[in-house]
Amino acid sequence: MDELKLHVLGSGTPQPNKERWGSGFIVESENELLMFDCGPASTYKMIQMDIDPRKVNSLFFTHHHSDHDLDYPTFLLTRWETSLGEEEELEIFGPPPTVKLTNKLIGLEDGAFAHDLIARTKHPLSLNSYQRRGGKLPRKLPSFKPNDISPGDIVKRRYWSVKSALAEHVQPFLDSLAYRLEIGGKSIVFTGDTRPCESVEKLSYQADYLVCLCIALQEQIQGTPEADFMMGHLDAGELARNAKVKNLILVHEALNISSENNFLGAIKDINKIFKGNVIQSYEMTTYDLF
Ligand SMILES: [Zn+2]
């Protein structure tokens, strides 16, 4: 393995600010681009970072809150529109309703974007543009492969495996998963949105990197539902300590924690309980995973 990178597309919340908006991550190795969540503007941020959406071959959703999937139609349709029909198929995984959502977006019967797919595969204007870019007729319709998965499921491919575990978030309204990616001898856990829970701690055990929800400073969420269904900075530190991970990467931050002063204070607090490395994440930034 020559290199392993984490591209942070989105590391914020549903409420955008100039620095952060939604969730989206890409792990890049020599052979693969795996995407975790597809929050608002993920595709735009990928283009800004010189990441080709067509090269993403797997997409995993932690759950279907909009700050984790709002850019999904943009990603699917941009990937298809710019494709020449020769690249690998995109595999998509997530808790229900991943399959239903995908079909509702791009299904040819009554999908929200069926009209666009039909127009672009039938009208000479689009077909000419497709041929000019090197495409060969007949132009194929998208063939994305969505899969609903459950806690404990393992997806194994040639260069990596992903194991899912229950994330306790806003059930029963939405199912939520955390993921552990094993790739190139490294393990990277994405907690998604969850409160501290045994299943995520077990999944994270001795991981090299824990990409962990940290919505706010602990004292700012004390006594609110955010303390019951998400994680503050001390929760993240305790999870990292209990799971004995090597590196803790904080993501999904609201404004009050992502300001530089608050974050430096948060790191000091976390270091009292977790002795490993704590990394602040910034959007549209790439981290080398050694
Ligand atoms: Zn959520």
Tab-separated table of N, CA and C in Angstrom, residues 91-184:
chain	number	residue	atom	x	y	z
A	91	GLU	N	-21.480	0.729	-6.509
A	91	GLU	CA	-22.253	-0.031	-5.520
A	91	GLU	C	-22.602	0.903	-4.368
A	92	ILE	N	-23.847	0.798	-3.915
A	92	ILE	CA	-24.329	1.689	-2.861
A	92	ILE	C	-24.881	0.843	-1.717
A	93	PHE	N	-24.489	1.204	-0.501
A	93	PHE	CA	-24.926	0.453	0.679
A	93	PHE	C	-25.420	1.434	1.736
A	94	GLY	N	-26.385	0.996	2.513
A	94	GLY	CA	-26.858	1.827	3.619
A	94	GLY	C	-28.044	1.166	4.264
A	95	PRO	N	-28.444	1.677	5.414
A	95	PRO	CA	-29.645	1.133	6.042
A	95	PRO	C	-30.863	1.511	5.197
A	96	PRO	N	-31.973	0.775	5.344
A	96	PRO	CA	-33.182	1.213	4.652
A	96	PRO	C	-33.472	2.671	5.031
A	97	PRO	N	-33.980	3.509	4.170
A	97	PRO	CA	-34.518	3.200	2.838
A	97	PRO	C	-33.541	3.501	1.688
A	98	THR	N	-32.333	2.950	1.730
A	98	THR	CA	-31.365	3.244	0.669
A	98	THR	C	-31.889	2.814	-0.711
A	99	VAL	N	-32.433	1.591	-0.793
A	99	VAL	CA	-32.924	1.099	-2.089
A	99	VAL	C	-34.124	1.926	-2.549
A	100	LYS	N	-35.044	2.148	-1.615
A	100	LYS	CA	-36.260	2.902	-1.955
A	100	LYS	C	-35.918	4.324	-2.408
A	101	LEU	N	-35.019	4.960	-1.693
A	101	LEU	CA	-34.629	6.339	-2.036
A	101	LEU	C	-33.997	6.388	-3.423
A	102	THR	N	-33.114	5.418	-3.706
A	102	THR	CA	-32.432	5.391	-5.009
A	102	THR	C	-33.456	5.223	-6.133
A	103	ASN	N	-34.386	4.279	-5.937
A	103	ASN	CA	-35.403	4.063	-6.971
A	103	ASN	C	-36.314	5.273	-7.134
A	104	LYS	N	-36.614	5.921	-6.025
A	104	LYS	CA	-37.478	7.107	-6.104
A	104	LYS	C	-36.785	8.252	-6.843
A	105	LEU	N	-35.460	8.261	-6.788
A	105	LEU	CA	-34.717	9.330	-7.475
A	105	LEU	C	-34.529	9.020	-8.953
A	106	ILE	N	-34.012	7.827	-9.251
A	106	ILE	CA	-33.609	7.576	-10.639
A	106	ILE	C	-34.337	6.405	-11.294
A	107	GLY	N	-35.374	5.884	-10.621
A	107	GLY	CA	-36.176	4.821	-11.247
A	107	GLY	C	-36.806	5.344	-12.533
A	108	LEU	N	-36.876	4.489	-13.549
A	108	LEU	CA	-37.382	4.959	-14.847
A	108	LEU	C	-38.898	5.067	-14.893
A	109	GLU	N	-39.563	4.341	-13.988
A	109	GLU	CA	-41.028	4.393	-13.993
A	109	GLU	C	-41.516	5.749	-13.485
A	110	ASP	N	-41.234	5.997	-12.209
A	110	ASP	CA	-41.735	7.256	-11.660
A	110	ASP	C	-40.685	7.941	-10.782
A	111	GLY	N	-39.412	7.693	-11.077
A	111	GLY	CA	-38.334	8.360	-10.335
A	111	GLY	C	-38.375	9.867	-10.567
A	112	ALA	N	-37.932	10.614	-9.562
A	112	ALA	CA	-38.004	12.079	-9.644
A	112	ALA	C	-37.230	12.631	-10.841
A	113	PHE	N	-36.201	11.914	-11.294
A	113	PHE	CA	-35.368	12.419	-12.399
A	113	PHE	C	-35.510	11.569	-13.669
A	114	ALA	N	-36.569	10.753	-13.740
A	114	ALA	CA	-36.769	9.896	-14.921
A	114	ALA	C	-36.829	10.729	-16.199
A	115	HIS	N	-37.497	11.870	-16.128
A	115	HIS	CA	-37.641	12.731	-17.319
A	115	HIS	C	-36.265	13.132	-17.864
A	116	ASP	N	-35.327	13.424	-16.952
A	116	ASP	CA	-33.977	13.846	-17.368
A	116	ASP	C	-33.231	12.681	-18.014
A	117	LEU	N	-33.340	11.505	-17.393
A	117	LEU	CA	-32.647	10.323	-17.938
A	117	LEU	C	-33.177	9.989	-19.326
A	118	ILE	N	-34.495	10.074	-19.490
A	118	ILE	CA	-35.095	9.747	-20.791
A	118	ILE	C	-34.679	10.782	-21.828
A	119	ALA	N	-34.765	12.064	-21.467
A	119	ALA	CA	-34.387	13.126	-22.421
A	119	ALA	C	-32.925	12.983	-22.840
A	120	ARG	N	-32.072	12.671	-21.893
A	120	ARG	CA	-30.630	12.611	-22.210
A	120	ARG	C	-30.225	11.354	-22.970
A	121	THR	N	-31.075	10.345	-22.952
A	121	THR	CA	-30.740	9.144	-23.731
A	121	THR	C	-31.505	9.092	-25.058
A	122	LYS	N	-32.408	10.073	-25.264
A	122	LYS	CA	-33.218	10.032	-26.493
A	122	LYS	C	-32.962	11.230	-27.423
A	123	HIS	N	-32.773	12.423	-26.834
A	123	HIS	CA	-32.735	13.616	-27.696
A	123	HIS	C	-31.359	13.783	-28.362
A	124	PRO	N	-31.373	14.150	-29.675
A	124	PRO	CA	-30.103	14.307	-30.407
A	124	PRO	C	-29.143	15.309	-29.761
A	125	LEU	N	-29.675	16.330	-29.098
A	125	LEU	CA	-28.798	17.329	-28.456
A	125	LEU	C	-27.874	16.642	-27.440
A	126	SER	N	-28.479	15.828	-26.565
A	126	SER	CA	-27.692	15.149	-25.532
A	126	SER	C	-26.829	14.055	-26.130
A	127	LEU	N	-27.377	13.340	-27.121
A	127	LEU	CA	-26.617	12.231	-27.713
A	127	LEU	C	-25.388	12.763	-28.449
A	128	ASN	N	-25.557	13.917	-29.092
A	128	ASN	CA	-24.423	14.516	-29.798
A	128	ASN	C	-23.329	14.930	-28.818
A	129	SER	N	-23.756	15.536	-27.706
A	129	SER	CA	-22.792	15.957	-26.680
A	129	SER	C	-22.074	14.725	-26.097
A	130	TYR	N	-22.828	13.667	-25.913
A	130	TYR	CA	-22.259	12.419	-25.374
A	130	TYR	C	-21.215	11.846	-26.337
A	131	GLN	N	-21.543	11.856	-27.613
A	131	GLN	CA	-20.598	11.326	-28.610
A	131	GLN	C	-19.359	12.214	-28.714
A	132	ARG	N	-19.584	13.538	-28.615
A	132	ARG	CA	-18.451	14.472	-28.702
A	132	ARG	C	-17.452	14.219	-27.567
A	133	ARG	N	-17.971	13.774	-26.413
A	133	ARG	CA	-17.087	13.489	-25.272
A	133	ARG	C	-16.464	12.103	-25.371
A	134	GLY	N	-16.810	11.369	-26.442
A	134	GLY	CA	-16.190	10.059	-26.646
A	134	GLY	C	-17.108	8.892	-26.390
A	135	GLY	N	-18.362	9.160	-26.045
A	135	GLY	CA	-19.316	8.083	-25.771
A	135	GLY	C	-19.789	7.411	-27.047
A	136	LYS	N	-20.141	6.142	-26.890
A	136	LYS	CA	-20.639	5.389	-28.055
A	136	LYS	C	-22.118	5.055	-27.869
A	137	LEU	N	-22.875	5.226	-28.952
A	137	LEU	CA	-24.311	4.945	-28.884
A	137	LEU	C	-24.559	3.438	-29.040
A	138	PRO	N	-25.657	2.892	-28.519
A	138	PRO	CA	-26.686	3.604	-27.759
A	138	PRO	C	-26.200	3.965	-26.349
A	139	ARG	N	-26.643	5.117	-25.870
A	139	ARG	CA	-26.242	5.549	-24.536
A	139	ARG	C	-26.995	4.739	-23.476
A	140	LYS	N	-26.210	4.180	-22.551
A	140	LYS	CA	-26.838	3.336	-21.529
A	140	LYS	C	-27.443	4.175	-20.416
A	141	LEU	N	-28.515	3.664	-19.854
A	141	LEU	CA	-29.105	4.284	-18.663
A	141	LEU	C	-28.231	3.944	-17.452
A	142	PRO	N	-28.390	4.671	-16.343
A	142	PRO	CA	-27.565	4.371	-15.163
A	142	PRO	C	-27.796	2.954	-14.666
A	143	SER	N	-26.742	2.335	-14.153
A	143	SER	CA	-26.915	0.989	-13.580
A	143	SER	C	-26.285	0.948	-12.196
A	144	PHE	N	-26.739	1.839	-11.337
A	144	PHE	CA	-26.253	1.837	-9.964
A	144	PHE	C	-26.871	0.672	-9.206
A	145	LYS	N	-26.100	0.146	-8.231
A	145	LYS	CA	-26.597	-1.023	-7.489
A	145	LYS	C	-26.803	-0.676	-6.013
A	146	PRO	N	-28.023	-0.299	-5.624
A	146	PRO	CA	-28.262	0.015	-4.207
A	146	PRO	C	-28.574	-1.233	-3.380
A	147	ASN	N	-28.106	-1.239	-2.150
A	147	ASN	CA	-28.345	-2.369	-1.235
A	147	ASN	C	-28.714	-1.850	0.148
A	148	ASP	N	-29.788	-2.394	0.699
A	148	ASP	CA	-30.103	-2.125	2.111
A	148	ASP	C	-29.304	-3.105	2.962
A	149	ILE	N	-28.611	-2.603	3.967
A	149	ILE	CA	-27.849	-3.507	4.841
A	149	ILE	C	-28.236	-3.282	6.306
A	150	SER	N	-27.832	-4.219	7.138
A	150	SER	CA	-28.248	-4.230	8.556
A	150	SER	C	-27.017	-4.329	9.448
A	151	PRO	N	-27.173	-4.018	10.737
A	151	PRO	CA	-26.044	-4.154	11.657
A	151	PRO	C	-25.434	-5.554	11.594
A	152	GLY	N	-24.118	-5.627	11.553
A	152	GLY	CA	-23.427	-6.926	11.504
A	152	GLY	C	-23.076	-7.358	10.095
A	153	ASP	N	-23.698	-6.761	9.096
A	153	ASP	CA	-23.380	-7.137	7.714
A	153	ASP	C	-21.943	-6.750	7.368
A	154	ILE	N	-21.309	-7.595	6.561
A	154	ILE	CA	-19.938	-7.313	6.108
A	154	ILE	C	-19.926	-7.300	4.588
A	155	VAL	N	-19.363	-6.252	4.021
A	155	VAL	CA	-19.191	-6.185	2.570
A	155	VAL	C	-17.702	-6.371	2.297
A	156	LYS	N	-17.370	-7.379	1.502
A	156	LYS	CA	-15.964	-7.698	1.259
A	156	LYS	C	-15.668	-7.593	-0.227
A	157	ARG	N	-14.677	-6.853	-0.591
A	157	ARG	CA	-14.240	-6.760	-1.974
A	157	ARG	C	-12.748	-7.051	-2.019
A	158	ARG	N	-12.177	-6.999	-3.196
A	158	ARG	CA	-10.797	-7.451	-3.368
A	158	ARG	C	-9.796	-6.741	-2.442
A	159	TYR	N	-9.922	-5.405	-2.344
A	159	TYR	CA	-8.916	-4.650	-1.595
A	159	TYR	C	-9.373	-4.165	-0.225
A	160	TRP	N	-10.634	-4.429	0.147
A	160	TRP	CA	-11.136	-3.887	1.411
A	160	TRP	C	-12.321	-4.680	1.925
A	161	SER	N	-12.650	-4.439	3.194
A	161	SER	CA	-13.920	-4.940	3.725
A	161	SER	C	-14.527	-3.857	4.607
A	162	VAL	N	-15.833	-3.855	4.680
A	162	VAL	CA	-16.545	-2.905	5.540
A	162	VAL	C	-17.517	-3.692	6.403
A	163	LYS	N	-17.403	-3.486	7.703
A	163	LYS	CA	-18.336	-4.129	8.641
A	163	LYS	C	-19.251	-3.057	9.224
A	164	SER	N	-20.524	-3.374	9.347
A	164	SER	CA	-21.457	-2.396	9.901
A	164	SER	C	-21.871	-2.794	11.316
A	165	ALA	N	-22.259	-1.779	12.079
A	165	ALA	CA	-22.767	-2.029	13.435
A	165	ALA	C	-23.868	-1.023	13.728
A	166	LEU	N	-24.702	-1.386	14.674
A	166	LEU	CA	-25.794	-0.499	15.069
A	166	LEU	C	-25.258	0.814	15.634
A	167	ALA	N	-25.769	1.922	15.129
A	167	ALA	CA	-25.519	3.228	15.735
A	167	ALA	C	-26.846	3.686	16.337
A	168	GLU	N	-26.808	4.094	17.588
A	168	GLU	CA	-28.066	4.453	18.265
A	168	GLU	C	-28.287	5.954	18.125
A	169	HIS	N	-29.250	6.319	17.268
A	169	HIS	CA	-29.403	7.741	16.935
A	169	HIS	C	-30.866	8.181	17.051
A	170	VAL	N	-31.660	8.032	15.997
A	170	VAL	CA	-33.048	8.512	16.066
A	170	VAL	C	-34.036	7.398	15.721
A	171	GLN	N	-33.703	6.165	16.131
A	171	GLN	CA	-34.630	5.067	15.931
A	171	GLN	C	-35.889	5.345	16.773
A	172	PRO	N	-37.087	4.940	16.412
A	172	PRO	CA	-37.372	4.073	15.265
A	172	PRO	C	-37.625	4.826	13.961
A	173	PHE	N	-37.368	6.123	13.941
A	173	PHE	CA	-37.705	6.887	12.729
A	173	PHE	C	-36.721	6.612	11.600
A	174	LEU	N	-35.446	6.476	11.954
A	174	LEU	CA	-34.419	6.184	10.947
A	174	LEU	C	-33.468	5.127	11.484
A	175	ASP	N	-33.120	4.160	10.640
A	175	ASP	CA	-32.060	3.210	10.995
A	175	ASP	C	-30.712	3.910	10.829
A	176	SER	N	-29.760	3.555	11.678
A	176	SER	CA	-28.434	4.171	11.592
A	176	SER	C	-27.344	3.127	11.767
A	177	LEU	N	-26.269	3.299	11.010
A	177	LEU	CA	-25.151	2.358	11.071
A	177	LEU	C	-23.834	3.098	11.273
A	178	ALA	N	-22.903	2.414	11.934
A	178	ALA	CA	-21.502	2.837	11.947
A	178	ALA	C	-20.745	1.826	11.087
A	179	TYR	N	-19.596	2.226	10.545
A	179	TYR	CA	-18.841	1.335	9.653
A	179	TYR	C	-17.380	1.243	10.063
A	180	ARG	N	-16.832	0.045	9.887
A	180	ARG	CA	-15.397	-0.138	10.062
A	180	ARG	C	-14.821	-0.613	8.735
A	181	LEU	N	-13.982	0.214	8.160
A	181	LEU	CA	-13.327	-0.104	6.893
A	181	LEU	C	-11.934	-0.655	7.176
A	182	GLU	N	-11.637	-1.820	6.603
A	182	GLU	CA	-10.280	-2.388	6.671
A	182	GLU	C	-9.701	-2.276	5.272
A	183	ILE	N	-8.609	-1.542	5.164
A	183	ILE	CA	-8.025	-1.335	3.838
A	183	ILE	C	-6.525	-1.100	3.986
A	184	GLY	N	-5.744	-1.786	3.175
A	184	GLY	CA	-4.293	-1.580	3.192
A	184	GLY	C	-3.659	-1.761	4.553
